[in-house]
Amino acid sequence: MSTNKKATMIIDRDFRVGEVDPRLYGSFVEHLGRAVYGGIYEPGHPTANAQGFREDVLALVKELQVPIVRYPGGNFVSGYDWEDGVGPREERPRRLELAWRTIETNQVGVNEFADWAKLANTEVMMAVNLGTRGINEARDLIEYCNHPGGSYLSDLRKSHGYEEPHNFKVWCLGNEMDGPWQLGAKTAEEYGRLAEETAKVMKAVDPSIELVACGSSGLLMPTFAEWEATVLDHTYEYVDYVSLHTYYGNRDNDTPNYLAQSLGMDEFIKSVIAICDYVKAKKQSKKTLNLSFDEWNVWFHSNEADSKMEPWSIAPPQLEDIYTMEDALLVGSMLISLLRRADRVKMACMAQLVNVIAPIMTETGGAAWRQTIFYPYMHASVFGRGVVLNPLTKSDQYDSKDYTDVPYLDSIAVYNEESEEITIFAVNRNLEGGLEFECSLRGFSDYEVIEQISMSNEDVKATNTALKPNNVAPRSGGNAKLVDGTLNALLSKASWNVIRLAKVGK
Ligand code: AHR
């Protein structure tokens, strides 16, 4: 008996979800573990440039075409004094870093990170400390970074060798302020008021910025929903986005249930949109608030090792998840979830970029390589630019421990009007066999398959390591055929798939 499952999809040129904001493919670099020190920055490494940035890492970041990178945290930002990281390096203090219980050397600060971002062709999404600090320090930081000159702090930046302002456009008003683990955690009322007043002051310094208010640090937080409603009640007219964070893990080694977790992400996004629209209605506002899913990923492999870590060392290996093939499948589904609501999710950051729960891993003094999750992220970032089409899908389904009616097919299509290309992203959640996939394309005549990429492995626990960096990697080829507007393809067992279509002769 065949173990294959079946799914169909219809896409239509005129049925559109919305335009993909390229910042949907953002990432995140926190002063945590070996993300900065030993990750992007390692003076003395054979590939380090004059400033100490690893060129091998930069090359991999460029492959991902990351449009924006959140910095400097994360939990780190809630105890950070940005002034420690500017000016002459030899005068910068070593501090106890209380979020992750390490020593922060401050050898990289905001100016160096701005330099790195330029080399990586990316923007900076800057966060201010609303944990141990407040309005005044946020005002100072934005004056230092964005004001052209002629004031104390903008001139201080110039004296540090940065004549031109950094002009960071997107700013986060703190990080996960609802979390009891956060330094300076707050109630929704306390944070809402502080975020409102900080937003006013920051926009007074630079009215061109966009601000992100902290939403809940997870769907399962006991304050979820009420937190968003209260915070937005205060900040709705002053901010541009509300944040969402989520991490998943296969702790029970129940892969069908693990792969279904992106359904929870869909639900999370739907709920936060509903709350934003509730506040909009309540305020009779003309403005529609968008979402910044600025932390998302798989995070669980490293939990045990981290719980045994001795405190107060410099850049220890923290949160170093080694990702499997099945993690790449869930990451693929999470990207599809983000695209599915590209009309409202305008920014998102895979957390994080290098070494810390990251698509890129490095050895100190040694190699840099791509983890399994690198590939779905890269494919979405490179090919998923354009307009998301609203798919009508029908798929065989299964029930798992926490989810019912889980479709074996998870898929979305993005139409790039400029290049006249359509890219279909698809995850086959069937762990026993293939997925017979049929897709009708309406309103797209004279199209052909230009590439079929798929990634799978007989062992869903397979990983990439320094010794075997290409153990799990995508391959081009497959049996996808487009005849009379109907695409047929067999998606292999437990696979991530990218099918690229273009106008004939283009
Ligand atoms: O990305 C790792 C951590 O996860 C971040 O510092 C924090 O914001 C979240 O809890």
JSON list of C-alpha atoms and ligand atoms in Angstrom, two decimals, residues 28 30 32 70 73-76 100 175-176 181-182 217 245 247 295 299 319 351-352 356-357, ligand 1:
[
{"chain": "A", "resi": 28, "resn": "PHE", "atom": "CA", "xyz": [18.98, 39.14, 15.15]},
{"chain": "A", "resi": 30, "resn": "GLU", "atom": "CA", "xyz": [22.47, 39.80, 20.52]},
{"chain": "A", "resi": 32, "resn": "LEU", "atom": "CA", "xyz": [24.97, 36.70, 23.97]},
{"chain": "A", "resi": 70, "resn": "ARG", "atom": "CA", "xyz": [17.91, 43.45, 15.42]},
{"chain": "A", "resi": 73, "resn": "GLY", "atom": "CA", "xyz": [19.24, 42.27, 22.38]},
{"chain": "A", "resi": 74, "resn": "GLY", "atom": "CA", "xyz": [17.14, 40.50, 23.50]},
{"chain": "A", "resi": 75, "resn": "ASN", "atom": "CA", "xyz": [17.37, 40.09, 27.22]},
{"chain": "A", "resi": 76, "resn": "PHE", "atom": "CA", "xyz": [20.81, 41.69, 27.05]},
{"chain": "A", "resi": 100, "resn": "TRP", "atom": "CA", "xyz": [23.08, 35.74, 30.60]},
{"chain": "A", "resi": 175, "resn": "ASN", "atom": "CA", "xyz": [12.49, 43.67, 24.97]},
{"chain": "A", "resi": 176, "resn": "GLU", "atom": "CA", "xyz": [10.01, 41.13, 26.38]},
{"chain": "A", "resi": 181, "resn": "TRP", "atom": "CA", "xyz": [13.12, 36.84, 33.67]},
{"chain": "A", "resi": 182, "resn": "GLN", "atom": "CA", "xyz": [13.58, 40.28, 32.15]},
{"chain": "A", "resi": 217, "resn": "SER", "atom": "CA", "xyz": [7.06, 37.17, 24.84]},
{"chain": "A", "resi": 245, "resn": "HIS", "atom": "CA", "xyz": [8.14, 36.18, 19.87]},
{"chain": "A", "resi": 247, "resn": "TYR", "atom": "CA", "xyz": [10.32, 29.42, 19.93]},
{"chain": "A", "resi": 295, "resn": "GLU", "atom": "CA", "xyz": [12.07, 36.65, 17.47]},
{"chain": "A", "resi": 299, "resn": "TRP", "atom": "CA", "xyz": [15.25, 26.59, 20.49]},
{"chain": "A", "resi": 319, "resn": "LEU", "atom": "CA", "xyz": [22.28, 28.60, 23.12]},
{"chain": "A", "resi": 351, "resn": "ALA", "atom": "CA", "xyz": [16.53, 34.58, 16.21]},
{"chain": "A", "resi": 352, "resn": "GLN", "atom": "CA", "xyz": [19.40, 34.58, 15.85]},
{"chain": "A", "resi": 356, "resn": "VAL", "atom": "CA", "xyz": [23.30, 31.49, 19.12]},
{"chain": "A", "resi": 357, "resn": "ILE", "atom": "CA", "xyz": [20.24, 29.47, 17.92]},
{"chain": "B", "resi": 1, "resn": "AHR", "atom": "O1", "xyz": [16.93, 34.93, 21.52]},
{"chain": "B", "resi": 1, "resn": "AHR", "atom": "C1", "xyz": [17.24, 34.52, 22.81]},
{"chain": "B", "resi": 1, "resn": "AHR", "atom": "C2", "xyz": [16.40, 35.21, 23.87]},
{"chain": "B", "resi": 1, "resn": "AHR", "atom": "O2", "xyz": [15.07, 34.80, 23.76]},
{"chain": "B", "resi": 1, "resn": "AHR", "atom": "C3", "xyz": [16.32, 36.72, 23.79]},
{"chain": "B", "resi": 1, "resn": "AHR", "atom": "O3", "xyz": [17.37, 37.34, 24.43]},
{"chain": "B", "resi": 1, "resn": "AHR", "atom": "C4", "xyz": [15.05, 37.01, 24.51]},
{"chain": "B", "resi": 1, "resn": "AHR", "atom": "O4", "xyz": [14.43, 38.18, 24.04]},
{"chain": "B", "resi": 1, "resn": "AHR", "atom": "C5", "xyz": [14.20, 35.78, 24.29]},
{"chain": "B", "resi": 1, "resn": "AHR", "atom": "O5", "xyz": [13.65, 35.32, 25.46]}
]
